[in-house]
Amino acid sequence: LHIYDLNQDTPTFVETRVLPKPGGGDARWQNLARAIKDCHTILVSGVGQTPKKVLGTMGFTIHEVNGMIDLVLMAIKKGESLNHLIVRAQTACGECRGTGTGCM
């Protein structure tokens, strides 16, 4: 898990932290929350409903995004929209009846 500081002119890598091992249910995500208690935003390329719920109720903002980390961090720092970076479900053409994002 990479930790970045957004309080500098440009986002700065601070350190790598170890994630709790898989298993353990909600306790795993509570342990993660304790390990990153000095953070407020979590960037992921995918997240399940349990960690999203547990970490969300503990005050973390979770963004499920794709893209270059530097661009994502600068967008967050500047308060810009992340809509163009949001992870979208892949579907077969014509299957979804239109999401407005085109076939992916």
Tab-separated table of C-alpha atoms in Angstrom:
chain	number	residue	atom	x	y	z
A	1	LEU	CA	0.000	0.000	0.000
A	2	HIS	CA	1.615	3.259	-1.118
A	3	ILE	CA	1.132	6.388	0.966
A	4	TYR	CA	1.333	9.860	-0.620
A	5	ASP	CA	1.397	13.352	0.881
A	6	LEU	CA	-0.870	15.812	-0.923
A	7	ASN	CA	0.166	18.771	1.231
A	8	GLN	CA	3.256	19.509	-0.904
A	9	ASP	CA	3.303	21.446	-4.204
A	10	THR	CA	3.066	18.116	-6.007
A	11	PRO	CA	1.934	14.801	-4.519
A	12	THR	CA	4.902	13.141	-2.847
A	13	PHE	CA	5.445	9.445	-2.161
A	14	VAL	CA	5.954	8.926	1.578
A	15	GLU	CA	6.226	5.189	2.211
A	16	THR	CA	4.903	1.694	1.601
A	17	ARG	CA	2.781	0.037	4.292
A	18	VAL	CA	1.931	-3.637	4.674
A	19	LEU	CA	-1.681	-4.688	4.138
A	20	PRO	CA	-3.344	-7.069	6.597
A	21	LYS	CA	-3.352	-10.656	5.329
A	22	PRO	CA	-6.486	-11.941	3.554
A	23	GLY	CA	-9.185	-13.452	5.741
A	24	GLY	CA	-10.573	-12.331	9.048
A	25	GLY	CA	-13.714	-10.632	7.749
A	26	ASP	CA	-14.421	-7.116	8.979
A	27	ALA	CA	-11.422	-7.273	11.351
A	28	ARG	CA	-9.086	-7.200	8.337
A	29	TRP	CA	-10.514	-3.885	7.196
A	30	GLN	CA	-10.566	-2.473	10.718
A	31	ASN	CA	-6.858	-3.371	11.006
A	32	LEU	CA	-6.207	-1.645	7.682
A	33	ALA	CA	-8.032	1.452	8.945
A	34	ARG	CA	-5.759	1.537	12.003
A	35	ALA	CA	-2.682	1.176	9.779
A	36	ILE	CA	-3.720	4.179	7.676
A	37	LYS	CA	-5.410	6.308	10.337
A	38	ASP	CA	-3.360	9.313	9.174
A	39	CYS	CA	-4.935	9.064	5.687
A	40	HIS	CA	-8.361	10.111	4.446
A	41	THR	CA	-8.617	8.832	0.871
A	42	ILE	CA	-8.073	5.347	-0.529
A	43	LEU	CA	-7.468	4.827	-4.258
A	44	VAL	CA	-8.143	1.354	-5.644
A	45	SER	CA	-8.678	-0.288	-9.016
A	46	GLY	CA	-11.287	-2.582	-7.492
A	47	VAL	CA	-13.004	-3.005	-4.138
A	48	GLY	CA	-15.567	-5.393	-2.680
A	49	GLN	CA	-18.691	-4.344	-0.840
A	50	THR	CA	-17.394	-5.367	2.613
A	51	PRO	CA	-14.202	-3.281	2.622
A	52	LYS	CA	-16.063	-0.423	0.969
A	53	LYS	CA	-18.704	-0.479	3.713
A	54	VAL	CA	-16.326	-0.993	6.662
A	55	LEU	CA	-13.773	1.609	5.563
A	56	GLY	CA	-16.488	4.036	4.455
A	57	THR	CA	-18.205	3.935	7.852
A	58	MET	CA	-14.809	4.571	9.451
A	59	GLY	CA	-14.545	7.877	7.584
A	60	PHE	CA	-12.412	6.982	4.566
A	61	THR	CA	-13.260	8.186	1.076
A	62	ILE	CA	-12.736	5.380	-1.432
A	63	HIS	CA	-12.224	6.092	-5.131
A	64	GLU	CA	-12.312	3.141	-7.524
A	65	VAL	CA	-10.261	4.512	-10.413
A	66	ASN	CA	-7.892	3.637	-13.245
A	67	GLY	CA	-5.107	5.841	-14.487
A	68	MET	CA	-1.636	7.143	-13.818
A	69	ILE	CA	-1.272	7.712	-10.087
A	70	ASP	CA	0.317	11.141	-10.538
A	71	LEU	CA	-2.684	12.351	-12.557
A	72	VAL	CA	-5.193	10.890	-10.085
A	73	LEU	CA	-3.405	12.457	-7.103
A	74	MET	CA	-3.190	15.883	-8.772
A	75	ALA	CA	-6.897	15.745	-9.643
A	76	ILE	CA	-7.734	15.006	-5.999
A	77	LYS	CA	-5.370	17.724	-4.756
A	78	LYS	CA	-6.991	20.279	-7.096
A	79	GLY	CA	-10.522	19.104	-6.301
A	80	GLU	CA	-11.110	18.098	-9.925
A	81	SER	CA	-13.596	15.496	-11.095
A	82	LEU	CA	-12.452	11.890	-11.267
A	83	ASN	CA	-15.371	10.841	-13.489
A	84	HIS	CA	-13.136	10.085	-16.460
A	85	LEU	CA	-11.041	7.758	-14.266
A	86	ILE	CA	-13.842	5.794	-12.591
A	87	VAL	CA	-13.644	2.034	-13.092
A	88	ARG	CA	-16.561	0.912	-15.212
A	89	ALA	CA	-17.949	-2.593	-15.615
A	90	GLN	CA	-17.111	-4.240	-18.891
A	91	THR	CA	-20.065	-5.477	-20.922
A	92	ALA	CA	-20.604	-6.908	-24.378
A	93	CYS	CA	-21.755	-4.383	-26.965
A	94	GLY	CA	-25.519	-3.896	-26.731
A	95	GLU	CA	-25.753	-5.807	-23.451
A	96	CYS	CA	-26.022	-2.854	-21.123
A	97	ARG	CA	-28.594	-0.770	-23.038
A	98	GLY	CA	-26.394	2.279	-22.726
A	99	THR	CA	-24.468	3.865	-19.890
A	100	GLY	CA	-23.348	6.843	-21.909
A	101	THR	CA	-19.706	5.796	-21.668
A	102	GLY	CA	-19.464	3.740	-24.852
A	103	CYS	CA	-18.584	0.082	-25.168
A	104	MET	CA	-15.672	-0.929	-23.023
